[in-house]
Short mmCIF file of C-alpha atoms in Angstrom, two decimals:
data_model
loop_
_atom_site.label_atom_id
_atom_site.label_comp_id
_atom_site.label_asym_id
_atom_site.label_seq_id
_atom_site.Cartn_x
_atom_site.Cartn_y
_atom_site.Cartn_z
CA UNK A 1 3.32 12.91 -2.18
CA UNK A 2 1.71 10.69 -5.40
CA UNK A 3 5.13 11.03 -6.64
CA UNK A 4 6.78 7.65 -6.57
CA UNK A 5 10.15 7.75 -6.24
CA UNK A 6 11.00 3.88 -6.12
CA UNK A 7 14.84 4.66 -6.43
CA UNK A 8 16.99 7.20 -6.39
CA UNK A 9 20.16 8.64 -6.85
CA UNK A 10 22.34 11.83 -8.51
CA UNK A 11 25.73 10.61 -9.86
CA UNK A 12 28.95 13.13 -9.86
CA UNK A 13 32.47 12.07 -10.18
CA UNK A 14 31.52 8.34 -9.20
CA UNK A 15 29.46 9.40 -6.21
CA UNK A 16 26.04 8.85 -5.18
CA UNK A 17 23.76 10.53 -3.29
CA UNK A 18 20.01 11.49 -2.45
CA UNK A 19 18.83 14.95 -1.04
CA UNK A 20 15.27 15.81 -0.24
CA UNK A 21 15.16 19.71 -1.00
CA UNK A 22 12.76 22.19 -0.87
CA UNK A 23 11.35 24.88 2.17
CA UNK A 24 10.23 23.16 4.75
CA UNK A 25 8.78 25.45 7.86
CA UNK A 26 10.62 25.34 10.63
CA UNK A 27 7.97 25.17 13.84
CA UNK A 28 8.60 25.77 17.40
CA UNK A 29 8.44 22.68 19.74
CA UNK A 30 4.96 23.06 21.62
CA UNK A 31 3.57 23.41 18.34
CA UNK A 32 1.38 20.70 18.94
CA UNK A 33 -0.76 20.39 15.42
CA UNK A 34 2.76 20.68 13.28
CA UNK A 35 0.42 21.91 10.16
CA UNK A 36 -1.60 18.88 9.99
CA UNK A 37 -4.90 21.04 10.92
CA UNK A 38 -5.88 24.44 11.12
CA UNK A 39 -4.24 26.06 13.81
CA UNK A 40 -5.26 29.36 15.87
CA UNK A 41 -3.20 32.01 13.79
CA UNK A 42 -3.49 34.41 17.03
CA UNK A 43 -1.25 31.93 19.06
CA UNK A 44 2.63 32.74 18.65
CA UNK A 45 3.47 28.73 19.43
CA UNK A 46 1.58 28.27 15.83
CA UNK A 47 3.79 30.77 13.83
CA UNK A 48 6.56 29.82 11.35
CA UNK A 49 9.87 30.33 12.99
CA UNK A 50 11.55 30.52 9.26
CA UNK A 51 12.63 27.56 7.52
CA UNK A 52 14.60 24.56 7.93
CA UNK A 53 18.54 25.45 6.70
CA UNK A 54 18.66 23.67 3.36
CA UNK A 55 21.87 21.87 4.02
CA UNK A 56 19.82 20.13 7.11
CA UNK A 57 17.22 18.60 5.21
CA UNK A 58 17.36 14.77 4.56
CA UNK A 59 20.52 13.11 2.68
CA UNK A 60 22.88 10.36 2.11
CA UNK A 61 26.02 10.90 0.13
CA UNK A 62 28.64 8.02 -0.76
CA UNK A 63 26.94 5.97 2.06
CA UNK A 64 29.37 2.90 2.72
CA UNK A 65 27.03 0.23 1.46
CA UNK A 66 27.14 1.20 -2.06
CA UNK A 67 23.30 2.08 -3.14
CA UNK A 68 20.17 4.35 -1.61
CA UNK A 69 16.80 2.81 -1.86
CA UNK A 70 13.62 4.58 -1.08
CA UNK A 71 10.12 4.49 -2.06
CA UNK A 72 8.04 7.50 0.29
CA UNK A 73 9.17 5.92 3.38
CA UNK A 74 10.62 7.76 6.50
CA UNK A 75 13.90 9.13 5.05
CA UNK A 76 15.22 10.42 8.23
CA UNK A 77 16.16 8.78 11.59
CA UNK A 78 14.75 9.20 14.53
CA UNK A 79 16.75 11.34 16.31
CA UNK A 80 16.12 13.96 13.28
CA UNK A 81 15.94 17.05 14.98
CA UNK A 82 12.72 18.97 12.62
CA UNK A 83 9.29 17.74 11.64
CA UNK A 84 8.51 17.20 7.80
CA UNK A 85 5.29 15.01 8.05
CA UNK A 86 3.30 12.35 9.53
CA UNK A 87 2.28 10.86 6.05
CA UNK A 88 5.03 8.43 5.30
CA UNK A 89 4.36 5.38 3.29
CA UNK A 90 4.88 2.09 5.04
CA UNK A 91 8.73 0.76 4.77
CA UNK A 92 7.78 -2.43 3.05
CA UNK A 93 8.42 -1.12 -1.23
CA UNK A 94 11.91 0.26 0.73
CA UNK A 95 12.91 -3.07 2.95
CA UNK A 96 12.31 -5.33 -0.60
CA UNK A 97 14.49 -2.88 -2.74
CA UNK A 98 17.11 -3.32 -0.04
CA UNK A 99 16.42 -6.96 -0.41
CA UNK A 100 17.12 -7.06 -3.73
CA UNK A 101 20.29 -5.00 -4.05
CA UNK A 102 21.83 -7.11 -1.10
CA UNK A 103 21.30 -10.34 -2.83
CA UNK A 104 24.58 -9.92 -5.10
CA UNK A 105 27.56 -7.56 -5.62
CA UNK A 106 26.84 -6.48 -8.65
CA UNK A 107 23.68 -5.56 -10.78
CA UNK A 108 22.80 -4.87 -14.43
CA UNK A 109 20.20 -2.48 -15.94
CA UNK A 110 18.19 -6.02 -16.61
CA UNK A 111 18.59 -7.06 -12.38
CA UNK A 112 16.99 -3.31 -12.38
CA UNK A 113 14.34 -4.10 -14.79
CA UNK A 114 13.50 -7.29 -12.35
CA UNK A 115 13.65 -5.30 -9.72
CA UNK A 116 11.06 -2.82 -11.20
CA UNK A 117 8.11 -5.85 -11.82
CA UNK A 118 9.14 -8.07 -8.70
CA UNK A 119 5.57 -8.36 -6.90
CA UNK A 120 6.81 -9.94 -3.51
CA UNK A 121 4.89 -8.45 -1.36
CA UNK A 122 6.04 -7.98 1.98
CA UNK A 123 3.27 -6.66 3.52
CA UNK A 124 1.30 -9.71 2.82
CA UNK A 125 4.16 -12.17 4.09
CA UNK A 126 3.76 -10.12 7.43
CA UNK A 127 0.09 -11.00 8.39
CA UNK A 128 -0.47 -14.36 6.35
CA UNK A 129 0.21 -16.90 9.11
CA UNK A 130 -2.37 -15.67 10.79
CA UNK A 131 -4.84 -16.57 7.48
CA UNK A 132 -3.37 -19.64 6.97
CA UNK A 133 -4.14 -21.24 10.38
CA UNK A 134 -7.89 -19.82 10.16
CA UNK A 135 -10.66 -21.98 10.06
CA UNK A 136 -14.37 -21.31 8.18
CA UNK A 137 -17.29 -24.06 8.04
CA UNK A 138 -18.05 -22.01 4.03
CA UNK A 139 -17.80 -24.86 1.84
CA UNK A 140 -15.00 -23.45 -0.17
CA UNK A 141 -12.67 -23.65 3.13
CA UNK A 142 -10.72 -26.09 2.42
CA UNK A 143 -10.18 -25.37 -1.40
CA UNK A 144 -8.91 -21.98 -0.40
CA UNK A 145 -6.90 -22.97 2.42
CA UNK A 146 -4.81 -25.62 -0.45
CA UNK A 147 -4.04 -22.42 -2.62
CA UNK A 148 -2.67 -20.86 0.01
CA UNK A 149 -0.27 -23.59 1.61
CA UNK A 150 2.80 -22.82 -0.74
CA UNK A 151 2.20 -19.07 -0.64
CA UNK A 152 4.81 -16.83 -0.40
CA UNK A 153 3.32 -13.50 -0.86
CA UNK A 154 4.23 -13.29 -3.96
CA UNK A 155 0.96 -11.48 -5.92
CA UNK A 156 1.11 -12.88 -9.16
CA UNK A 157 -1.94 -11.55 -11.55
CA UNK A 158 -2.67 -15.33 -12.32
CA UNK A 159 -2.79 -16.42 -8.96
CA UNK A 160 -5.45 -17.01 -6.60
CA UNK A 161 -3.95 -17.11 -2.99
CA UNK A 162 -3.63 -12.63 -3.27
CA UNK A 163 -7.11 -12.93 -4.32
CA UNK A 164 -7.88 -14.76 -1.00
CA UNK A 165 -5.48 -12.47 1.53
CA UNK A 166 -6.88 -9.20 0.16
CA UNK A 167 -10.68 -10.17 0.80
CA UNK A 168 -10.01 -11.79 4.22
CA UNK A 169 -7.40 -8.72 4.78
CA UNK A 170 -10.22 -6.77 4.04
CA UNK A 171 -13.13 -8.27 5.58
CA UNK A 172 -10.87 -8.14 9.13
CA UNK A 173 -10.32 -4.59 8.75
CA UNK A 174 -13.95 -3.93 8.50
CA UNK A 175 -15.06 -6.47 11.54
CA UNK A 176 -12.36 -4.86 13.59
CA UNK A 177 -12.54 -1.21 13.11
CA UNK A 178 -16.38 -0.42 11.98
CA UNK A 179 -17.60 -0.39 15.09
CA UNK A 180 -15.04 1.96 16.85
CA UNK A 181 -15.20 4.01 14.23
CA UNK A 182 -19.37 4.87 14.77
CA UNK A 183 -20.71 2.36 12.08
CA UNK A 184 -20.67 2.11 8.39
CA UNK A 185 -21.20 5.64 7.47
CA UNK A 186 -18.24 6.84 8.84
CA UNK A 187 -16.07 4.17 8.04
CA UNK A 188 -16.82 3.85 4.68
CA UNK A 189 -16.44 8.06 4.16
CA UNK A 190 -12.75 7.05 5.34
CA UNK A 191 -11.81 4.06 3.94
CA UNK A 192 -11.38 5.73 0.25
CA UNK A 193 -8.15 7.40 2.29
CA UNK A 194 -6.03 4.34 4.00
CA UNK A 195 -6.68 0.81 4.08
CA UNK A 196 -6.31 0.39 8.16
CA UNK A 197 -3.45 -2.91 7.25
CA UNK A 198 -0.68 -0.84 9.68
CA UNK A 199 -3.47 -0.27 12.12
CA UNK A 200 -4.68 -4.40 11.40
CA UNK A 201 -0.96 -5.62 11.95
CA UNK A 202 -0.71 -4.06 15.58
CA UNK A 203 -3.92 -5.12 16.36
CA UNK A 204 -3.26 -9.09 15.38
CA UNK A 205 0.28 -9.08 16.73
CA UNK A 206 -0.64 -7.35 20.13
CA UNK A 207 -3.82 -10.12 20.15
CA UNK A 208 -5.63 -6.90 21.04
CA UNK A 209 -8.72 -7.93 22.78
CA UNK A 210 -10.08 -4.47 23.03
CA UNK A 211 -9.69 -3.64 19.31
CA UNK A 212 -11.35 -7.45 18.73
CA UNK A 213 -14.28 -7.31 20.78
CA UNK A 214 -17.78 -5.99 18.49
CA UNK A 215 -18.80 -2.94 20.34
CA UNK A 216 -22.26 -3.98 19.14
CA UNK A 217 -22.77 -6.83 20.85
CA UNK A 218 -22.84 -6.04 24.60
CA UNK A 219 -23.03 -9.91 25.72
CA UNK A 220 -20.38 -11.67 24.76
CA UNK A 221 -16.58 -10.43 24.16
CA UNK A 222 -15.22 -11.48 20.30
CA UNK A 223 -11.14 -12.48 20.33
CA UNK A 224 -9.12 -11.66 17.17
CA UNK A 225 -9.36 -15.61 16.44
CA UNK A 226 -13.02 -15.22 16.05
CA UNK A 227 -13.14 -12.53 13.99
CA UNK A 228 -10.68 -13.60 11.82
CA UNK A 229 -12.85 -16.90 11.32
CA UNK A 230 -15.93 -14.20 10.23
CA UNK A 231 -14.09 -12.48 8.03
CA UNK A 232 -12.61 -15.33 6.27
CA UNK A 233 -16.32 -16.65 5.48
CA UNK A 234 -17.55 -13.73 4.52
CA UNK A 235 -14.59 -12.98 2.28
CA UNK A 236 -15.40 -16.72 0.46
CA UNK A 237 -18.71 -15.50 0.22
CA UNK A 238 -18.03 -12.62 -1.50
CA UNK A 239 -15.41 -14.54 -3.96
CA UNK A 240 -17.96 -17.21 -4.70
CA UNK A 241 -20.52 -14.33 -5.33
CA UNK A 242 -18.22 -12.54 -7.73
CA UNK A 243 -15.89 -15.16 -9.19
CA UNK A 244 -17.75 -18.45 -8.89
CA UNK A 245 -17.43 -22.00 -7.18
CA UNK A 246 -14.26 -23.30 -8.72
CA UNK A 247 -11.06 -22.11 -6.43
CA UNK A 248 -8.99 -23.15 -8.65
CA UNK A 249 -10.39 -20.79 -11.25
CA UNK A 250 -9.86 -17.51 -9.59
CA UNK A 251 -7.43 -15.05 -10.65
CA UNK A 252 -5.71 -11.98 -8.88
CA UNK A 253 -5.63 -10.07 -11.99
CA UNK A 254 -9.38 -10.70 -12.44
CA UNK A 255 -10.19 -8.25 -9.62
CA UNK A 256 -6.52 -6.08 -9.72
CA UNK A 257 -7.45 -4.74 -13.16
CA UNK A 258 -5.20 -1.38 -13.86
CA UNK A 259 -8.03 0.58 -15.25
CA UNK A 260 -6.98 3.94 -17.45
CA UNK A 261 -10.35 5.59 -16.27
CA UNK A 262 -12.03 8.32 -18.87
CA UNK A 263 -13.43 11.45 -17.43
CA UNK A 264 -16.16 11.40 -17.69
CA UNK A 265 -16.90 8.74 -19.86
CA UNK A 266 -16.21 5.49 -17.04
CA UNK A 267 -19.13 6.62 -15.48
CA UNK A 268 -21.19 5.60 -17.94
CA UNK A 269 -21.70 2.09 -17.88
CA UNK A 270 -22.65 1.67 -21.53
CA UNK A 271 -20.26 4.08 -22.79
CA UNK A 272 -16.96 2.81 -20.30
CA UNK A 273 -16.09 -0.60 -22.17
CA UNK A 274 -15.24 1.25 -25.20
CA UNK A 275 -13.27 4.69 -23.78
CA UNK A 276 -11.47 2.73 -20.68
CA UNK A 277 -7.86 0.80 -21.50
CA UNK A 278 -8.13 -2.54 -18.86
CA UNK A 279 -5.28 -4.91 -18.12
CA UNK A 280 -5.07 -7.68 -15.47
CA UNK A 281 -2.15 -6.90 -13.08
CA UNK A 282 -0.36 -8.56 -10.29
CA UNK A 283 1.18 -6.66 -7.39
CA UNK A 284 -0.46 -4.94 -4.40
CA UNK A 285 -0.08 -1.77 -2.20
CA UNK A 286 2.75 -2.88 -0.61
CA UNK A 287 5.25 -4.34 -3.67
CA UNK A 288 8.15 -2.88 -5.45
CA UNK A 289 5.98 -3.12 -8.54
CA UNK A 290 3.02 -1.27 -7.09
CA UNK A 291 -0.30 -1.00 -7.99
CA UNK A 292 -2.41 0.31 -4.88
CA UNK A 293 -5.05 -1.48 -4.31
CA UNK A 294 -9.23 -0.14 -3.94
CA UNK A 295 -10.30 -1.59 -1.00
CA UNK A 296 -13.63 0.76 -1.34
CA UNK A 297 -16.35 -0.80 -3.89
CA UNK A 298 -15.83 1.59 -7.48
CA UNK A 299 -18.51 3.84 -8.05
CA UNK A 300 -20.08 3.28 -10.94
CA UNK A 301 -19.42 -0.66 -11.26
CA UNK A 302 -19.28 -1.96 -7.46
CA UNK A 303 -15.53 -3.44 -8.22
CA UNK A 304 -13.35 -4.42 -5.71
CA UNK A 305 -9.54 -4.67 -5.53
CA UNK A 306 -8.91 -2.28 -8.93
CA UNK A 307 -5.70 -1.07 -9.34
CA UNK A 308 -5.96 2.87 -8.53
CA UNK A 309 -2.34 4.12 -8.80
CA UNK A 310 0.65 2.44 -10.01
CA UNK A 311 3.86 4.21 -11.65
CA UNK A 312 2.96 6.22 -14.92
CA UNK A 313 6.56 6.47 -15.51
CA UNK A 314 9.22 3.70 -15.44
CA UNK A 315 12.58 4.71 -16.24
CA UNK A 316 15.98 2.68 -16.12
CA UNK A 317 19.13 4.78 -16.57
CA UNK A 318 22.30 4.01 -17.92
CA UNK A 319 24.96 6.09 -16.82
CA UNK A 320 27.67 5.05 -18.48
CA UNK A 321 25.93 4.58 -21.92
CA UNK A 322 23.04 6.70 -21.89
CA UNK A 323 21.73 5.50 -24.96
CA UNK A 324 20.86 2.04 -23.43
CA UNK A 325 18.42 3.52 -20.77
CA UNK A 326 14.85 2.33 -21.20
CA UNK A 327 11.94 4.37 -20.47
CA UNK A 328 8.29 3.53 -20.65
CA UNK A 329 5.18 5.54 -20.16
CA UNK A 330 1.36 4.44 -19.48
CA UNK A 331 -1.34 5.16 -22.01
CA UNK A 332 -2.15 9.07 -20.26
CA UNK A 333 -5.06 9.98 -18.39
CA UNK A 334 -7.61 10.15 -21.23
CA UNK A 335 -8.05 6.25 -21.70
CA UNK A 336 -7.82 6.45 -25.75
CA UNK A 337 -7.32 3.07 -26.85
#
């Protein structure tokens, strides 16, 4: 769920372990909508056959390696025998916490505190080759292109290269999907629900021609290449529009803003600078230090790239010492200054 559990673990007698409890339905195997949809309550294949046994539900205890990691990714393998849902998060948050615990023996509640703002995003390292050997004729090309030669994927607020990936990112999700999806109507009704990037990464790394190719334009067949080249213009375009000429002067954290939004007060465009809390921030959907990303233009203000939902609660705990545990808490829902 919105929950985000970015680590986890129950200590006993020096032991770890992580268990997923709760009642999950148990459903019979030509149940083909496994609760995702209405189903026809008159057909027996659609009824609850009780629940899954509790000590069957998802956990690792004392696992050899030391440490658990997750962050709402697929906690089960694949040979797990019951369904719990289709809606798992994408493995990235999980694969970098992993990275991080691997790279030394030992770790202290500051490594965890790292650990908690790194903004590496792996995500972005996955589908930024493909950016960085696209070409535009917008006369900002070339400036853009230089801030993103040394990038890592690391989506620091002050930087400009995250700036860059997330309007191409998002201007290729739009010229590759819209049309398939019936036009801008209905893809912009879905867009405030998933960003498309797992669907974009198959697409690029399969070279899908199909996927590529504008519906809309019945005489000529567009490649991946080409629409890539599109989106990248029209994502300078909008920067230029929105953050000016100089390259060198735009800043992640100038469009990533974590907002605390007042009800109903933010709607009011007079009224919102003075109720609303704003702070630049770096990260993305995708980092350990998350802060999802609004891909859809903000109601009242037309903003892109806001940060929606990040962690309201940040917690480090000390197990040995509980007294040097370090917890930390956003400003609340109301926005009070």
């Amino acid at each position: 769920g919105d929950v985000d559990r970015a680590a986890a673990g129950v200590h006993h007698a020096g032991q770890i372990a992580a268990v997923s409890p709760g009642r999950v339905p148990l459903r019979y195997a030509d149940n083909d909508l496994k609760g995702l949809v209405p189903a026809p309550g008159w057909e027996a294949r659609y009824d609850w056959a009780g629940f899954i046994p509790a000590e069957q539900t998802p956990r690792e205890v004392q696992p050899a390696r030391g440490w658990i990691a997750t962050a709402n990714q697929r906690v089960h393998d694949a040979d797990y025998p019951h369904f719990l849902t289709s809606e798992w998060a994408p493995p990235y948050r999980q694969q970098r916490i992993e990275q991080l615990l691997r790279a030394r023996s030992r770790h202290s509640i500051d490594d965890m505190a790292a650990m908690q703002a790194d903004v590496l995003s792996l995500a972005t390292q996955r589908l930024l080759p493909w950016l960085q050997r696209t070409r535009s004729e917008h006369a900002l090309a070339g400036a853009a292109q230089s801030a993103l030669q040394n990038f890592n994927g690391d989506m620091k607020a002050e930087d400009s290269a995250p700036l860059i990936f997330w309007a191409w990112s998002r201007q290729l999700v739009r010229a590759v999907f819209i049309d398939e999806l019936g036009g801008p109507a209905v893809y912009e009704r879905v867009l405030g629900a998933r960003s498309f990037r797992d669907a974009l990464e198959g697409v690029l790394e399969r070279n899908d021609a199909w996927w590529c190719d504008d519906k809309t334009t019945a005489d000529k067949a567009e490649t991946c290449e080409q629409l890539s080249q599109v989106a990248l213009t029209r994502a300078l375009d909008e920067l230029q529009r929105r953050h000016g000429s100089d390259v060198s002067r735009w800043r992640w954290g100038d469009a990533h803003v974590a907002r605390s939004e007042h009800r109903p007060f933010s709607r009011v465009k007079a009224l919102a600078p003075l109720f609303e809390v704003r702070v630049p921030s770096g990260g993305d959907s995708y980092t350990l230090n998350v802060g999802r990303v609004g891909v859809k233009p903000d109601a009242t203000t037309g903003e892109l790239y806001l940060n929606e939902h990040a962690p309201s609660l940040r917690a480090l705990y000390d197990l040995g010492d509980p007294s040097q545990s370090r917890v930390m808490h956003s400003s609340g829902q109301s926005g009070l200054p």
